[in-house]
Amino acid sequence: MSQHHTPTELERLGSMPLPSADELAGRFPLTPNPAPASQSEYEQVMGELSFGSRFTDHMAHMLWSAAQGWHQREIIPFAPLALSPAAAVLHYGQSAFEGIKAYRHEDGSVWTFRPGYNAARLNHSAWRMAMPPMEAEDFVASIVDYVRADERWVPSEPGSSLYLRPFMFASEAFLGVHAAQELDYYVIGSPSGPYFKGGVAGVSIWVVKGFHRAGPGGTGTAKVGGNYAASLLPQQEAAERGFNQVCFLDSYEECYLEELGGMNVFVVMADGSVRTPELSGVILEGGTRSAICRLLRDGGVEVREEKIELSALVDGISNGTVREVFACGTAAVVTPITRLAGEGFDVELPVGESTLAIRTQLTDIQMGTAEDPYGWMYRIC
Ligand SMILES: *Cc1c(COP(=O)(O)O)cnc(C)c1O
C-alpha cells in the first residue's frame, strides 16, 4: 500500500527524462592530462580510500558570461585555478554546489543516482544566489564526460564510490555588489571509501541553541557554502564537548528540529511509523531524504513530514515511544544517531533495525544488487 504524495518541484523536475550518456558524451571535449597520476600513486590512493582529500586527473569546466551564456564546455587536467583576488565569490560568497556519486557495479559498469534531481537542485540553488540556470543536459553531460575520462578512479570495493562535486561561483573581478556577469562551473571528483569503516557506527549529536544555519527567507533551501560557514562555529563547539555533529532548531522558537549541518533527519516511532521535518523553506531538500520517503511509503510504512518538537522527541526516546533516529545524505547515505544531547538533556539510542534496513535497501539499488523500479539509476559507462 503506497501513500499518496504530491511530488515536490525538485522531484518533478528531477524525474524528467534525460538523453542516454552515449547521446550526451562529447559535449565537454577532453584535453588529456599530460602528467596523470603514476601507476604507483594511483594504487596508493585507491588502496587507502579516504573522503575528499585526493582528486582524479581531470575536471569538467564551463564558463558563463552575460554576453555568451554558458560556453566553453571542456574536460581539462585537474589543476589549481587562476582567479583574480577581486573575484566576487571570495568577497560576497556567490556560489553553489552539489554532491553526487558514481558507483561501480559488479559487472564493471559505472552508474550515478538521480542526476536530474541534482541538476534541478543546482538550478534552484543558483536561482537563490542570483546565478543563471544551466540545462539539465549540460549538468549530466559534464558528469558523463568527466567520469568517462577518469573512469579508472571509480573504485569497486563494496560501499565505495567516486564522490563528485559540481560547483559554480562568481569569478568576475569586481568589488561592487551585484550579481556577477561572469561565472565558472567545475566538476571535480574524489575516490571515496565506505563511509563506515568496520560497520555502521552511530554518531553523537549536539542540539544547538543560539546559532542557526539558515532562517526564513534566507538561503537554507540552497546548497551553498555560506550555510556551511554558518554551521562551523557551533560544529566546533559541539566537537569540543565530544560530539560528532550538530543539529539545528528553528530560528523562531528554537523548539522544532531542522537538520544537521549537511544531512536531513528521520525519527522512527515504536509503532513503526516514520517522521521527518517538513520542507519548511529553511531545510535543504535532500535527494536521499526524498528517496527514503519513497522507499518507506512504497513499503507500506507511514511517513509524516511535519514539525518535530525537540522536547517531545527527547521524552519519546526516554519513554520508548521513539525507537530510532537517523541522519541521511549522499556522502554518508544513512547514519544512525546513537546519542542526542543539548542544554538539559542527554539521551542514548541503539543502532536500530529500521535504520539499517532502509540503508541496505537504498545502497542495494545504488550498487546494482537490487532492482531499481524507479528509474533512479543512470548509466555513465
Ligand atoms: C547536501 C545536503 C543534504 C543532503 O542532501 P542529499 O541530496 O541527500 O545529498 C542535507 N542537508 C544539507 C544542509 C545539505 O547541504
PDB file of C-alpha atoms in Angstrom, residues 75-332:
ATOM      1  CA  ILE A  75      37.322  18.404 -19.649  1.00  0.00           C
ATOM      2  CA  ILE A  76      40.766  19.617 -18.620  1.00  0.00           C
ATOM      3  CA  PRO A  77      43.621  18.477 -16.367  1.00  0.00           C
ATOM      4  CA  PHE A  78      42.887  18.854 -12.638  1.00  0.00           C
ATOM      5  CA  ALA A  79      44.928  21.880 -11.545  1.00  0.00           C
ATOM      6  CA  PRO A  80      44.803  24.926  -9.248  1.00  0.00           C
ATOM      7  CA  LEU A  81      42.611  27.746 -10.540  1.00  0.00           C
ATOM      8  CA  ALA A  82      43.837  31.155 -11.633  1.00  0.00           C
ATOM      9  CA  LEU A  83      41.432  33.623 -10.082  1.00  0.00           C
ATOM     10  CA  SER A  84      41.584  37.382  -9.633  1.00  0.00           C
ATOM     11  CA  PRO A  85      41.896  38.319  -5.945  1.00  0.00           C
ATOM     12  CA  ALA A  86      38.902  40.544  -6.717  1.00  0.00           C
ATOM     13  CA  ALA A  87      36.752  37.564  -7.823  1.00  0.00           C
ATOM     14  CA  ALA A  88      33.344  38.247  -6.310  1.00  0.00           C
ATOM     15  CA  VAL A  89      32.994  34.763  -4.779  1.00  0.00           C
ATOM     16  CA  LEU A  90      35.937  35.457  -2.455  1.00  0.00           C
ATOM     17  CA  HIS A  91      34.203  38.535  -1.048  1.00  0.00           C
ATOM     18  CA  TYR A  92      30.457  38.008  -1.273  1.00  0.00           C
ATOM     19  CA  GLY A  93      30.147  34.236  -1.421  1.00  0.00           C
ATOM     20  CA  GLN A  94      28.081  33.989  -4.603  1.00  0.00           C
ATOM     21  CA  SER A  95      28.365  30.246  -5.253  1.00  0.00           C
ATOM     22  CA  ALA A  96      26.503  26.931  -5.095  1.00  0.00           C
ATOM     23  CA  PHE A  97      27.441  23.265  -5.134  1.00  0.00           C
ATOM     24  CA  GLU A  98      26.190  19.700  -5.445  1.00  0.00           C
ATOM     25  CA  GLY A  99      27.215  16.297  -4.109  1.00  0.00           C
ATOM     26  CA  ILE A 100      26.564  13.154  -6.165  1.00  0.00           C
ATOM     27  CA  LYS A 101      28.347   9.813  -6.584  1.00  0.00           C
ATOM     28  CA  ALA A 102      29.470   7.477  -9.367  1.00  0.00           C
ATOM     29  CA  TYR A 103      29.119   3.802  -8.388  1.00  0.00           C
ATOM     30  CA  ARG A 104      30.840   0.815  -9.981  1.00  0.00           C
ATOM     31  CA  HIS A 105      28.598  -2.195 -10.325  1.00  0.00           C
ATOM     32  CA  GLU A 106      29.762  -5.784 -10.148  1.00  0.00           C
ATOM     33  CA  ASP A 107      29.879  -6.126 -13.944  1.00  0.00           C
ATOM     34  CA  GLY A 108      32.264  -3.146 -14.180  1.00  0.00           C
ATOM     35  CA  SER A 109      29.682  -0.635 -15.451  1.00  0.00           C
ATOM     36  CA  VAL A 110      29.520   2.837 -13.821  1.00  0.00           C
ATOM     37  CA  TRP A 111      26.277   4.493 -12.737  1.00  0.00           C
ATOM     38  CA  THR A 112      25.025   7.550 -10.907  1.00  0.00           C
ATOM     39  CA  PHE A 113      21.875   8.190  -8.850  1.00  0.00           C
ATOM     40  CA  ARG A 114      19.119  10.614  -9.926  1.00  0.00           C
ATOM     41  CA  PRO A 115      21.385  13.115 -11.739  1.00  0.00           C
ATOM     42  CA  GLY A 116      18.312  15.015 -12.935  1.00  0.00           C
ATOM     43  CA  TYR A 117      17.418  15.720  -9.302  1.00  0.00           C
ATOM     44  CA  ASN A 118      20.849  17.205  -8.593  1.00  0.00           C
ATOM     45  CA  ALA A 119      20.665  19.212 -11.834  1.00  0.00           C
ATOM     46  CA  ALA A 120      17.328  20.677 -10.747  1.00  0.00           C
ATOM     47  CA  ARG A 121      18.642  21.411  -7.269  1.00  0.00           C
ATOM     48  CA  LEU A 122      21.766  23.158  -8.572  1.00  0.00           C
ATOM     49  CA  ASN A 123      19.461  25.359 -10.654  1.00  0.00           C
ATOM     50  CA  HIS A 124      17.338  26.062  -7.563  1.00  0.00           C
ATOM     51  CA  SER A 125      20.450  26.992  -5.555  1.00  0.00           C
ATOM     52  CA  ALA A 126      21.725  29.106  -8.456  1.00  0.00           C
ATOM     53  CA  TRP A 127      18.376  30.918  -8.647  1.00  0.00           C
ATOM     54  CA  ARG A 128      18.518  31.812  -4.936  1.00  0.00           C
ATOM     55  CA  MET A 129      22.073  33.095  -5.359  1.00  0.00           C
ATOM     56  CA  ALA A 130      21.121  35.206  -8.405  1.00  0.00           C
ATOM     57  CA  MET A 131      23.059  32.978 -10.802  1.00  0.00           C
ATOM     58  CA  PRO A 132      21.733  31.679 -14.137  1.00  0.00           C
ATOM     59  CA  PRO A 133      20.410  28.116 -14.590  1.00  0.00           C
ATOM     60  CA  MET A 134      22.043  25.567 -16.872  1.00  0.00           C
ATOM     61  CA  GLU A 135      20.361  22.871 -18.964  1.00  0.00           C
ATOM     62  CA  ALA A 136      19.994  19.591 -17.061  1.00  0.00           C
ATOM     63  CA  GLU A 137      21.643  18.027 -20.138  1.00  0.00           C
ATOM     64  CA  ASP A 138      24.777  20.143 -19.598  1.00  0.00           C
ATOM     65  CA  PHE A 139      24.941  19.162 -15.914  1.00  0.00           C
ATOM     66  CA  VAL A 140      24.614  15.459 -16.735  1.00  0.00           C
ATOM     67  CA  ALA A 141      26.976  15.689 -19.736  1.00  0.00           C
ATOM     68  CA  SER A 142      29.649  17.320 -17.547  1.00  0.00           C
ATOM     69  CA  ILE A 143      29.437  14.295 -15.234  1.00  0.00           C
ATOM     70  CA  VAL A 144      29.375  11.784 -18.092  1.00  0.00           C
ATOM     71  CA  ASP A 145      32.389  13.242 -19.902  1.00  0.00           C
ATOM     72  CA  TYR A 146      34.340  13.769 -16.676  1.00  0.00           C
ATOM     73  CA  VAL A 147      33.692  10.281 -15.290  1.00  0.00           C
ATOM     74  CA  ARG A 148      34.414   8.673 -18.666  1.00  0.00           C
ATOM     75  CA  ALA A 149      37.767  10.490 -18.783  1.00  0.00           C
ATOM     76  CA  ASP A 150      38.644   9.355 -15.241  1.00  0.00           C
ATOM     77  CA  GLU A 151      36.874   6.012 -15.156  1.00  0.00           C
ATOM     78  CA  ARG A 152      39.846   4.223 -13.582  1.00  0.00           C
ATOM     79  CA  TRP A 153      39.253   6.335 -10.454  1.00  0.00           C
ATOM     80  CA  VAL A 154      35.808   4.841  -9.763  1.00  0.00           C
ATOM     81  CA  PRO A 155      36.589   2.306  -7.014  1.00  0.00           C
ATOM     82  CA  SER A 156      34.964  -1.105  -6.965  1.00  0.00           C
ATOM     83  CA  GLU A 157      35.160  -2.256  -3.356  1.00  0.00           C
ATOM     84  CA  PRO A 158      31.749  -2.564  -1.676  1.00  0.00           C
ATOM     85  CA  GLY A 159      30.470   0.731  -0.291  1.00  0.00           C
ATOM     86  CA  SER A 160      32.973   2.827  -2.214  1.00  0.00           C
ATOM     87  CA  SER A 161      32.304   5.379  -4.961  1.00  0.00           C
ATOM     88  CA  LEU A 162      33.738   8.325  -6.839  1.00  0.00           C
ATOM     89  CA  TYR A 163      32.304  11.306  -4.939  1.00  0.00           C
ATOM     90  CA  LEU A 164      31.507  14.060  -7.442  1.00  0.00           C
ATOM     91  CA  ARG A 165      31.463  17.724  -6.546  1.00  0.00           C
ATOM     92  CA  PRO A 166      29.895  20.001  -9.169  1.00  0.00           C
ATOM     93  CA  PHE A 167      30.098  23.680  -8.168  1.00  0.00           C
ATOM     94  CA  MET A 168      29.731  27.146  -9.636  1.00  0.00           C
ATOM     95  CA  PHE A 169      30.865  30.543  -8.471  1.00  0.00           C
ATOM     96  CA  ALA A 170      31.157  34.241  -9.344  1.00  0.00           C
ATOM     97  CA  SER A 171      34.567  34.685 -10.929  1.00  0.00           C
ATOM     98  CA  GLU A 172      34.004  38.239 -12.135  1.00  0.00           C
ATOM     99  CA  ALA A 173      36.740  40.560 -10.803  1.00  0.00           C
ATOM    100  CA  PHE A 174      34.614  43.337  -9.348  1.00  0.00           C
ATOM    101  CA  LEU A 175      34.195  44.589  -5.778  1.00  0.00           C
ATOM    102  CA  GLY A 176      30.869  46.311  -6.355  1.00  0.00           C
ATOM    103  CA  VAL A 177      27.940  44.354  -5.004  1.00  0.00           C
ATOM    104  CA  HIS A 178      25.873  42.917  -7.812  1.00  0.00           C
ATOM    105  CA  ALA A 179      25.084  39.561  -9.375  1.00  0.00           C
ATOM    106  CA  ALA A 180      28.254  38.604 -11.244  1.00  0.00           C
ATOM    107  CA  GLN A 181      28.437  38.865 -15.009  1.00  0.00           C
ATOM    108  CA  GLU A 182      30.990  36.005 -15.180  1.00  0.00           C
ATOM    109  CA  LEU A 183      30.776  32.574 -13.577  1.00  0.00           C
ATOM    110  CA  ASP A 184      32.776  29.363 -13.610  1.00  0.00           C
ATOM    111  CA  TYR A 185      31.356  25.849 -13.248  1.00  0.00           C
ATOM    112  CA  TYR A 186      33.520  22.823 -12.424  1.00  0.00           C
ATOM    113  CA  VAL A 187      33.131  19.168 -11.548  1.00  0.00           C
ATOM    114  CA  ILE A 188      35.889  17.536  -9.514  1.00  0.00           C
ATOM    115  CA  GLY A 189      35.866  14.033  -8.050  1.00  0.00           C
ATOM    116  CA  SER A 190      37.369  12.196  -5.092  1.00  0.00           C
ATOM    117  CA  PRO A 191      37.554   8.386  -4.847  1.00  0.00           C
ATOM    118  CA  SER A 192      35.902   7.568  -1.522  1.00  0.00           C
ATOM    119  CA  GLY A 193      35.766   4.514   0.681  1.00  0.00           C
ATOM    120  CA  PRO A 194      32.808   3.191   2.603  1.00  0.00           C
ATOM    121  CA  TYR A 195      31.804   5.969   4.968  1.00  0.00           C
ATOM    122  CA  PHE A 196      31.558   3.491   7.822  1.00  0.00           C
ATOM    123  CA  LYS A 197      34.790   1.606   8.202  1.00  0.00           C
ATOM    124  CA  GLY A 198      34.127  -1.578  10.147  1.00  0.00           C
ATOM    125  CA  GLY A 199      30.348  -1.481  10.039  1.00  0.00           C
ATOM    126  CA  VAL A 200      27.705   1.118  10.608  1.00  0.00           C
ATOM    127  CA  ALA A 201      28.618   3.096  13.709  1.00  0.00           C
ATOM    128  CA  GLY A 202      26.376   5.683  15.285  1.00  0.00           C
ATOM    129  CA  VAL A 203      27.111   9.392  15.647  1.00  0.00           C
ATOM    130  CA  SER A 204      26.515  11.663  18.626  1.00  0.00           C
ATOM    131  CA  ILE A 205      24.584  14.872  18.069  1.00  0.00           C
ATOM    132  CA  TRP A 206      24.614  18.130  19.983  1.00  0.00           C
ATOM    133  CA  VAL A 207      21.410  20.150  19.539  1.00  0.00           C
ATOM    134  CA  VAL A 208      22.460  23.796  19.235  1.00  0.00           C
ATOM    135  CA  LYS A 209      20.700  26.776  20.704  1.00  0.00           C
ATOM    136  CA  GLY A 210      21.636  30.335  19.839  1.00  0.00           C
ATOM    137  CA  PHE A 211      23.046  29.555  16.396  1.00  0.00           C
ATOM    138  CA  HIS A 212      21.225  28.751  13.164  1.00  0.00           C
ATOM    139  CA  ARG A 213      22.494  27.636   9.775  1.00  0.00           C
ATOM    140  CA  ALA A 214      19.703  29.454   7.943  1.00  0.00           C
ATOM    141  CA  GLY A 215      16.473  31.303   8.614  1.00  0.00           C
ATOM    142  CA  PRO A 216      13.120  32.052   6.976  1.00  0.00           C
ATOM    143  CA  GLY A 217      13.645  33.794   3.642  1.00  0.00           C
ATOM    144  CA  GLY A 218      17.367  33.042   3.826  1.00  0.00           C
ATOM    145  CA  THR A 219      19.395  30.512   1.860  1.00  0.00           C
ATOM    146  CA  GLY A 220      18.562  27.318   3.777  1.00  0.00           C
ATOM    147  CA  THR A 221      16.971  25.550   0.792  1.00  0.00           C
ATOM    148  CA  ALA A 222      20.003  26.300  -1.397  1.00  0.00           C
ATOM    149  CA  LYS A 223      23.126  24.142  -1.284  1.00  0.00           C
ATOM    150  CA  VAL A 224      25.607  26.925  -0.685  1.00  0.00           C
ATOM    151  CA  GLY A 225      28.884  27.383   1.163  1.00  0.00           C
ATOM    152  CA  GLY A 226      27.525  30.205   3.302  1.00  0.00           C
ATOM    153  CA  ASN A 227      25.178  27.830   5.131  1.00  0.00           C
ATOM    154  CA  TYR A 228      28.126  25.586   5.882  1.00  0.00           C
ATOM    155  CA  ALA A 229      30.230  28.543   7.027  1.00  0.00           C
ATOM    156  CA  ALA A 230      27.426  29.449   9.457  1.00  0.00           C
ATOM    157  CA  SER A 231      27.486  25.903  10.859  1.00  0.00           C
ATOM    158  CA  LEU A 232      31.236  25.721  11.558  1.00  0.00           C
ATOM    159  CA  LEU A 233      31.385  27.610  14.862  1.00  0.00           C
ATOM    160  CA  PRO A 234      28.578  25.627  16.552  1.00  0.00           C
ATOM    161  CA  GLN A 235      30.090  22.468  14.999  1.00  0.00           C
ATOM    162  CA  GLN A 236      33.440  23.337  16.583  1.00  0.00           C
ATOM    163  CA  GLU A 237      31.814  23.935  19.964  1.00  0.00           C
ATOM    164  CA  ALA A 238      29.986  20.607  19.707  1.00  0.00           C
ATOM    165  CA  ALA A 239      33.252  18.855  18.833  1.00  0.00           C
ATOM    166  CA  GLU A 240      34.873  20.385  21.934  1.00  0.00           C
ATOM    167  CA  ARG A 241      32.096  18.819  24.015  1.00  0.00           C
ATOM    168  CA  GLY A 242      32.842  15.485  22.362  1.00  0.00           C
ATOM    169  CA  PHE A 243      30.027  15.333  19.806  1.00  0.00           C
ATOM    170  CA  ASN A 244      30.334  14.351  16.136  1.00  0.00           C
ATOM    171  CA  GLN A 245      27.727  16.671  14.622  1.00  0.00           C
ATOM    172  CA  VAL A 246      25.259  19.436  15.428  1.00  0.00           C
ATOM    173  CA  CYS A 247      21.523  19.555  14.884  1.00  0.00           C
ATOM    174  CA  PHE A 248      19.865  22.929  14.311  1.00  0.00           C
ATOM    175  CA  LEU A 249      16.485  24.087  15.609  1.00  0.00           C
ATOM    176  CA  ASP A 250      14.027  26.509  14.019  1.00  0.00           C
ATOM    177  CA  SER A 251      15.024  30.117  14.491  1.00  0.00           C
ATOM    178  CA  TYR A 252      11.645  31.471  15.735  1.00  0.00           C
ATOM    179  CA  GLU A 253      11.116  29.381  18.861  1.00  0.00           C
ATOM    180  CA  GLU A 254      14.132  27.063  18.973  1.00  0.00           C
ATOM    181  CA  CYS A 255      11.883  24.128  19.701  1.00  0.00           C
ATOM    182  CA  TYR A 256      11.496  22.255  16.381  1.00  0.00           C
ATOM    183  CA  LEU A 257      14.141  20.052  14.748  1.00  0.00           C
ATOM    184  CA  GLU A 258      15.511  21.220  11.393  1.00  0.00           C
ATOM    185  CA  GLU A 259      18.544  19.234  10.236  1.00  0.00           C
ATOM    186  CA  LEU A 260      22.257  18.659  10.776  1.00  0.00           C
ATOM    187  CA  GLY A 261      24.861  20.881   9.115  1.00  0.00           C
ATOM    188  CA  GLY A 262      24.769  18.742   5.969  1.00  0.00           C
ATOM    189  CA  MET A 263      22.254  15.936   6.498  1.00  0.00           C
ATOM    190  CA  ASN A 264      18.486  15.563   6.916  1.00  0.00           C
ATOM    191  CA  VAL A 265      16.975  13.823   9.972  1.00  0.00           C
ATOM    192  CA  PHE A 266      14.422  10.993  10.402  1.00  0.00           C
ATOM    193  CA  VAL A 267      12.695   9.614  13.502  1.00  0.00           C
ATOM    194  CA  VAL A 268      11.387   6.025  13.718  1.00  0.00           C
ATOM    195  CA  MET A 269       8.498   5.599  16.176  1.00  0.00           C
ATOM    196  CA  ALA A 270       7.862   2.456  18.242  1.00  0.00           C
ATOM    197  CA  ASP A 271       4.744   1.750  16.130  1.00  0.00           C
ATOM    198  CA  GLY A 272       6.968   1.588  13.020  1.00  0.00           C
ATOM    199  CA  SER A 273       5.817   4.887  11.528  1.00  0.00           C
ATOM    200  CA  VAL A 274       8.469   7.412  10.472  1.00  0.00           C
ATOM    201  CA  ARG A 275       8.629  11.194  10.773  1.00  0.00           C
ATOM    202  CA  THR A 276      10.909  13.787   9.232  1.00  0.00           C
ATOM    203  CA  PRO A 277      10.890  17.586   9.480  1.00  0.00           C
ATOM    204  CA  GLU A 278       8.638  19.108   6.827  1.00  0.00           C
ATOM    205  CA  LEU A 279      10.115  21.177   3.993  1.00  0.00           C
ATOM    206  CA  SER A 280       9.667  24.452   5.799  1.00  0.00           C
ATOM    207  CA  GLY A 281      11.524  26.689   3.381  1.00  0.00           C
ATOM    208  CA  VAL A 282      14.598  26.559   5.624  1.00  0.00           C
ATOM    209  CA  ILE A 283      15.934  23.000   5.361  1.00  0.00           C
ATOM    210  CA  LEU A 284      17.725  21.562   2.347  1.00  0.00           C
ATOM    211  CA  GLU A 285      15.617  19.144   0.307  1.00  0.00           C
ATOM    212  CA  GLY A 286      17.887  16.109   0.209  1.00  0.00           C
ATOM    213  CA  GLY A 287      17.706  13.597  -2.616  1.00  0.00           C
ATOM    214  CA  THR A 288      18.419  10.907  -0.030  1.00  0.00           C
ATOM    215  CA  ARG A 289      15.518  12.201   2.082  1.00  0.00           C
ATOM    216  CA  SER A 290      13.247  12.075  -0.968  1.00  0.00           C
ATOM    217  CA  ALA A 291      14.356   8.522  -1.905  1.00  0.00           C
ATOM    218  CA  ILE A 292      13.932   7.258   1.663  1.00  0.00           C
ATOM    219  CA  CYS A 293      10.414   8.720   1.922  1.00  0.00           C
ATOM    220  CA  ARG A 294       9.513   6.984  -1.343  1.00  0.00           C
ATOM    221  CA  LEU A 295      11.000   3.609  -0.374  1.00  0.00           C
ATOM    222  CA  LEU A 296       9.312   3.652   3.030  1.00  0.00           C
ATOM    223  CA  ARG A 297       5.907   4.706   1.682  1.00  0.00           C
ATOM    224  CA  ASP A 298       6.013   2.105  -1.085  1.00  0.00           C
ATOM    225  CA  GLY A 299       6.947  -0.450   1.575  1.00  0.00           C
ATOM    226  CA  GLY A 300       3.758   0.387   3.452  1.00  0.00           C
ATOM    227  CA  VAL A 301       5.395   2.476   6.173  1.00  0.00           C
ATOM    228  CA  GLU A 302       3.537   5.615   7.222  1.00  0.00           C
ATOM    229  CA  VAL A 303       5.813   8.654   6.703  1.00  0.00           C
ATOM    230  CA  ARG A 304       4.796  12.013   8.124  1.00  0.00           C
ATOM    231  CA  GLU A 305       6.556  15.207   7.066  1.00  0.00           C
ATOM    232  CA  GLU A 306       5.741  17.527   9.933  1.00  0.00           C
ATOM    233  CA  LYS A 307       7.098  19.718  12.715  1.00  0.00           C
ATOM    234  CA  ILE A 308       9.077  17.642  15.214  1.00  0.00           C
ATOM    235  CA  GLU A 309       9.254  19.169  18.647  1.00  0.00           C
ATOM    236  CA  LEU A 310      12.586  18.611  20.397  1.00  0.00           C
ATOM    237  CA  SER A 311      11.146  18.209  23.924  1.00  0.00           C
ATOM    238  CA  ALA A 312       8.605  15.619  22.716  1.00  0.00           C
ATOM    239  CA  LEU A 313      11.361  13.773  20.848  1.00  0.00           C
ATOM    240  CA  VAL A 314      13.576  13.611  23.943  1.00  0.00           C
ATOM    241  CA  ASP A 315      10.596  12.424  26.059  1.00  0.00           C
ATOM    242  CA  GLY A 316       9.806   9.815  23.396  1.00  0.00           C
ATOM    243  CA  ILE A 317      13.359   8.499  23.411  1.00  0.00           C
ATOM    244  CA  SER A 318      13.256   8.293  27.237  1.00  0.00           C
ATOM    245  CA  ASN A 319       9.852   6.564  27.416  1.00  0.00           C
ATOM    246  CA  GLY A 320      10.312   4.269  24.440  1.00  0.00           C
ATOM    247  CA  THR A 321       7.770   5.745  22.006  1.00  0.00           C
ATOM    248  CA  VAL A 322      10.690   6.783  19.768  1.00  0.00           C
ATOM    249  CA  ARG A 323      12.763   3.812  18.638  1.00  0.00           C
ATOM    250  CA  GLU A 324      15.438   5.165  16.282  1.00  0.00           C
ATOM    251  CA  VAL A 325      16.788   8.437  14.936  1.00  0.00           C
ATOM    252  CA  PHE A 326      18.984   8.677  11.856  1.00  0.00           C
ATOM    253  CA  ALA A 327      20.523  11.254   9.534  1.00  0.00           C
ATOM    254  CA  CYS A 328      20.877  10.933   5.765  1.00  0.00           C
ATOM    255  CA  GLY A 329      22.675  12.488   2.817  1.00  0.00           C
ATOM    256  CA  THR A 330      24.620  11.444  -0.277  1.00  0.00           C
ATOM    257  CA  ALA A 331      28.037  11.284   1.400  1.00  0.00           C
ATOM    258  CA  ALA A 332      27.153   9.133   4.433  1.00  0.00           C
TER     259      ALA A 332
END
